[in-house]
PDB file of C-alpha atoms in Angstrom:
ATOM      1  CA  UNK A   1     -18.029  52.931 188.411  1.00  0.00           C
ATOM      2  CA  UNK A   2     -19.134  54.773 185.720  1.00  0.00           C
ATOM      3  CA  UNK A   3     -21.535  53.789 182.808  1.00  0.00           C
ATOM      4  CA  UNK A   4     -19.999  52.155 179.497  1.00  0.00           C
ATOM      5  CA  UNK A   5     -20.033  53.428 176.442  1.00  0.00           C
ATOM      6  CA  UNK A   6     -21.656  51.362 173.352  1.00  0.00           C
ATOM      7  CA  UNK A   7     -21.267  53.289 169.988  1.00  0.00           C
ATOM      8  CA  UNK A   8     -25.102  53.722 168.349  1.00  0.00           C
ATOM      9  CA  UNK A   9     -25.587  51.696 165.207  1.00  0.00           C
ATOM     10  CA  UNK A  10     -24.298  54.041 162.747  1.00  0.00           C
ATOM     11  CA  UNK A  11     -21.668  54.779 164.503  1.00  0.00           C
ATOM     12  CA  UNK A  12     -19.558  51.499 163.932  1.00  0.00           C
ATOM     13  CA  UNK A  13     -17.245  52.169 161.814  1.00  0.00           C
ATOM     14  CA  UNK A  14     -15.586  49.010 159.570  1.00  0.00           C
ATOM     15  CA  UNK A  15     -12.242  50.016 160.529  1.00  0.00           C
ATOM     16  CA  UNK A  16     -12.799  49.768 164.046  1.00  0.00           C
ATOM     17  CA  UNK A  17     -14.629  46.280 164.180  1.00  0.00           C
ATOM     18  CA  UNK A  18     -11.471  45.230 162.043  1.00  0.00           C
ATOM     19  CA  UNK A  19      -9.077  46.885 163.967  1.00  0.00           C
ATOM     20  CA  UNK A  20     -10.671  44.823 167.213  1.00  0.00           C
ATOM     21  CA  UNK A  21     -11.005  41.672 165.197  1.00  0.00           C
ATOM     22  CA  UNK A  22      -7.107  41.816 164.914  1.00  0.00           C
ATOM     23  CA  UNK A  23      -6.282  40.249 168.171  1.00  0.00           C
ATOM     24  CA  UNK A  24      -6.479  36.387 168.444  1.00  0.00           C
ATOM     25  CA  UNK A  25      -8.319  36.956 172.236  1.00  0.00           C
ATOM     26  CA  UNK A  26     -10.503  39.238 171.304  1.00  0.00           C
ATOM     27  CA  UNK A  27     -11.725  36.939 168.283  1.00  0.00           C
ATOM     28  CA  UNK A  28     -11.709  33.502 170.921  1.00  0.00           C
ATOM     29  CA  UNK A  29     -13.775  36.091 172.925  1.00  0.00           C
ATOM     30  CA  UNK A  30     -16.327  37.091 169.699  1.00  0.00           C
ATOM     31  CA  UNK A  31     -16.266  33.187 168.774  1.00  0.00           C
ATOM     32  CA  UNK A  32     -17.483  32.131 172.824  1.00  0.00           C
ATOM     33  CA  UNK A  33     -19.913  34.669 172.303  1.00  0.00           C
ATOM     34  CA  UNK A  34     -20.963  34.429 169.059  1.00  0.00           C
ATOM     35  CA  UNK A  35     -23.723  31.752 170.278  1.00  0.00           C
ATOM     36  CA  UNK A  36     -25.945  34.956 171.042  1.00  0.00           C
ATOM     37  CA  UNK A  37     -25.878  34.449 174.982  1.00  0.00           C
ATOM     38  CA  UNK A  38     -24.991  36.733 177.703  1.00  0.00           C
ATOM     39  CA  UNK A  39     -21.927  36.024 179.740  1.00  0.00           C
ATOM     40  CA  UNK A  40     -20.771  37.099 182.972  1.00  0.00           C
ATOM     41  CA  UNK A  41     -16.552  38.269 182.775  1.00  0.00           C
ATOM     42  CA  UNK A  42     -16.154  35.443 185.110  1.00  0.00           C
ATOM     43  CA  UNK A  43     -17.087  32.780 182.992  1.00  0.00           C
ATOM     44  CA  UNK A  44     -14.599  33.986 180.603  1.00  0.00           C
ATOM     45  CA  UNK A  45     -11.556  31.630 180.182  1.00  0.00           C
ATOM     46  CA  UNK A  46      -8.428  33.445 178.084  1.00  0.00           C
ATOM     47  CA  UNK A  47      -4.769  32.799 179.048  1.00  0.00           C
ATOM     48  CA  UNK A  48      -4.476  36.236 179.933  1.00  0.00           C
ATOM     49  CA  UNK A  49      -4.378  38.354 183.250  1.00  0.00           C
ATOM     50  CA  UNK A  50      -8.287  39.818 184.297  1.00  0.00           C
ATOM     51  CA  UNK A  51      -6.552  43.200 183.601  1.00  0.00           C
ATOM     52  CA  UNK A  52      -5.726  42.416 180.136  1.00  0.00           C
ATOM     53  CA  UNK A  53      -9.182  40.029 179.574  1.00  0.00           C
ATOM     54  CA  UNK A  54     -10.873  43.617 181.057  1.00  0.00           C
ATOM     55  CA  UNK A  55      -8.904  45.537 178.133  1.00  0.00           C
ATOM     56  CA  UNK A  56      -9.428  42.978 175.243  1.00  0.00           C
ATOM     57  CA  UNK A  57     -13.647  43.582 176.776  1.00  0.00           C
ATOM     58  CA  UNK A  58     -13.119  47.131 176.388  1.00  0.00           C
ATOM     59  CA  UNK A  59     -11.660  46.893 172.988  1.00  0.00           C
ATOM     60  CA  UNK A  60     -14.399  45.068 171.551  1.00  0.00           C
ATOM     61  CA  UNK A  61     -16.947  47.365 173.241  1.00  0.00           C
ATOM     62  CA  UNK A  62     -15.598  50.517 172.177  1.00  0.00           C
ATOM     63  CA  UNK A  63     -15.461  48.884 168.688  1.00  0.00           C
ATOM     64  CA  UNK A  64     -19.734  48.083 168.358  1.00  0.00           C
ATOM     65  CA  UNK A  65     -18.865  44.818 168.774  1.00  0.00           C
ATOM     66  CA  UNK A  66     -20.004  43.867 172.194  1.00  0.00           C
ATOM     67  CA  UNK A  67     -22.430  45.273 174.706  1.00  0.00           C
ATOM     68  CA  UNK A  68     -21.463  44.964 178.155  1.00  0.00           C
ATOM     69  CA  UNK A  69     -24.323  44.925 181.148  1.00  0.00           C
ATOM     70  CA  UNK A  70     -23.281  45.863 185.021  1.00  0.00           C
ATOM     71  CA  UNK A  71     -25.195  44.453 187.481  1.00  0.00           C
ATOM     72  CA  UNK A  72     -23.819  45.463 191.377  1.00  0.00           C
ATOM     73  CA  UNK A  73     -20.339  44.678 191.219  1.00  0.00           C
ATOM     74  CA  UNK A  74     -20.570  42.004 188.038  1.00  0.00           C
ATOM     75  CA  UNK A  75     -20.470  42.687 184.371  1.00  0.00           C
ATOM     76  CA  UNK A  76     -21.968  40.695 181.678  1.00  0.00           C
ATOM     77  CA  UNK A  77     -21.028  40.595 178.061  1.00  0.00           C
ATOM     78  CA  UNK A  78     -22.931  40.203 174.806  1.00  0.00           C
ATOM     79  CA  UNK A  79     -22.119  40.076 170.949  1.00  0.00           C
ATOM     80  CA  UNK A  80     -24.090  42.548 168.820  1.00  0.00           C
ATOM     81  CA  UNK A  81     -24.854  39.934 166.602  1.00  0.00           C
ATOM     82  CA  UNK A  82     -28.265  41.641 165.365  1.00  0.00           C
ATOM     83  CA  UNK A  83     -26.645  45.257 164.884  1.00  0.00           C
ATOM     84  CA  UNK A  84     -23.417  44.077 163.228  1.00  0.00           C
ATOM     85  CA  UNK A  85     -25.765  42.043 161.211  1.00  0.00           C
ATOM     86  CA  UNK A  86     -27.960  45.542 160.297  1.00  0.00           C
ATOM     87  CA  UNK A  87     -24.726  47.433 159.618  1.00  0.00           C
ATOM     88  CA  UNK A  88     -22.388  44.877 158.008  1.00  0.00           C
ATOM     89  CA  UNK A  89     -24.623  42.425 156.719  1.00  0.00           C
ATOM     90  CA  UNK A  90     -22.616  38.709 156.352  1.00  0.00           C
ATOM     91  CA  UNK A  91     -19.266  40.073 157.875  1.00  0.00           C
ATOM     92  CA  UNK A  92     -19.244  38.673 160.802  1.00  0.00           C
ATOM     93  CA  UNK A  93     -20.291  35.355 159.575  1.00  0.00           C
ATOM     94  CA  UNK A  94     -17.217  35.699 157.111  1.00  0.00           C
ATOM     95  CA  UNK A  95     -14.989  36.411 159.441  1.00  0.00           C
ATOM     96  CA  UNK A  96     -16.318  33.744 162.327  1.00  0.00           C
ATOM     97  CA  UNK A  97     -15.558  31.159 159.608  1.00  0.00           C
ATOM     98  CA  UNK A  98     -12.559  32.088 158.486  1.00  0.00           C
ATOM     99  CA  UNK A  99     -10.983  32.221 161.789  1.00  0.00           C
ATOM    100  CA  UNK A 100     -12.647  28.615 163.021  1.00  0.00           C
ATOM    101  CA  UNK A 101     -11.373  27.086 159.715  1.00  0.00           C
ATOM    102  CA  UNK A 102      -7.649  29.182 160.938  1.00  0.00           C
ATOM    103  CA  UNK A 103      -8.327  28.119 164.846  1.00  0.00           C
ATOM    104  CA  UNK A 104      -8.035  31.495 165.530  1.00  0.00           C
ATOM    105  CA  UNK A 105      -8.910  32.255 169.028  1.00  0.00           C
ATOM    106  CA  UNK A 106      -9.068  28.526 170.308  1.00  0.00           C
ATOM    107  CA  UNK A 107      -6.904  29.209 173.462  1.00  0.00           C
ATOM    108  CA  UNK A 108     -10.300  31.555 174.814  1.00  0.00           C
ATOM    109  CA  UNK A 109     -13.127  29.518 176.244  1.00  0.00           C
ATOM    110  CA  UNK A 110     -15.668  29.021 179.243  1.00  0.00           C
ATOM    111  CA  UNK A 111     -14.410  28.424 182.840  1.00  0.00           C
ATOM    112  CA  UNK A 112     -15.567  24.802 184.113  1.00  0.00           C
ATOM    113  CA  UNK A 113     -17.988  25.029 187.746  1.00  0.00           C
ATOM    114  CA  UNK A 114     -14.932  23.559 188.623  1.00  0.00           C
ATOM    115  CA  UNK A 115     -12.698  26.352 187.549  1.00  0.00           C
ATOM    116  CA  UNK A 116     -14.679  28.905 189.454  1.00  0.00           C
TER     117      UNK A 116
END
């Protein structure tokens, strides 16, 4: 498997964290996230297919937004809450809010033990 991109700070661009932000998965996925810990893909709860989860992932890496970790044959997730901070100070705060007080992104959570 070959090694993920992550765009370098200065290399977010505005349009392309927006652009990401446009989905309502991919903002669940940025709101699970957004309390700052790492998360393995299979602790990842979206009513979506894994394909499509994998693509929302992608999305929000290729974006700045994320930065995704392979370990063997697992992949872990992070926001980029410090460098989206740095680059964009307050957005994504702004937009976090906004979308909770919408719901936006409610259906995307964290798989029970249970679940797994």
């Amino acid at each position: 498997m070959q090694k993920a991109h992550h765009p370098e700070l200065g290399e977010i661009a505005l349009t392309e964290v927006m652009a990401a932000l446009s989905d309502p998965i991919r903002v669940g996925l940025v709101r699970v996230l957004a309390d700052g810990r790492e998360r393995g893909w299979g602790q990842l709860r979206a009513p979506v297919a894994k394909s499509t989860l994998s693509h929302h992932l992608r999305v929000l890496r290729d974006a700045g937004l994320t930065r995704t970790r392979q370990e063997g044959t697992r992949c872990y997730v992070t926001l980029r809450g410090d460098d989206l901070q740095a680059r964009f100070p307050g957005l994504l705060q702004v937009v976090l809010a906004a979308m909770e007080i919408d719901d936006v992104g409610c259906q995307v959570g964290l798989r029970d033990d249970a679940d797994r």
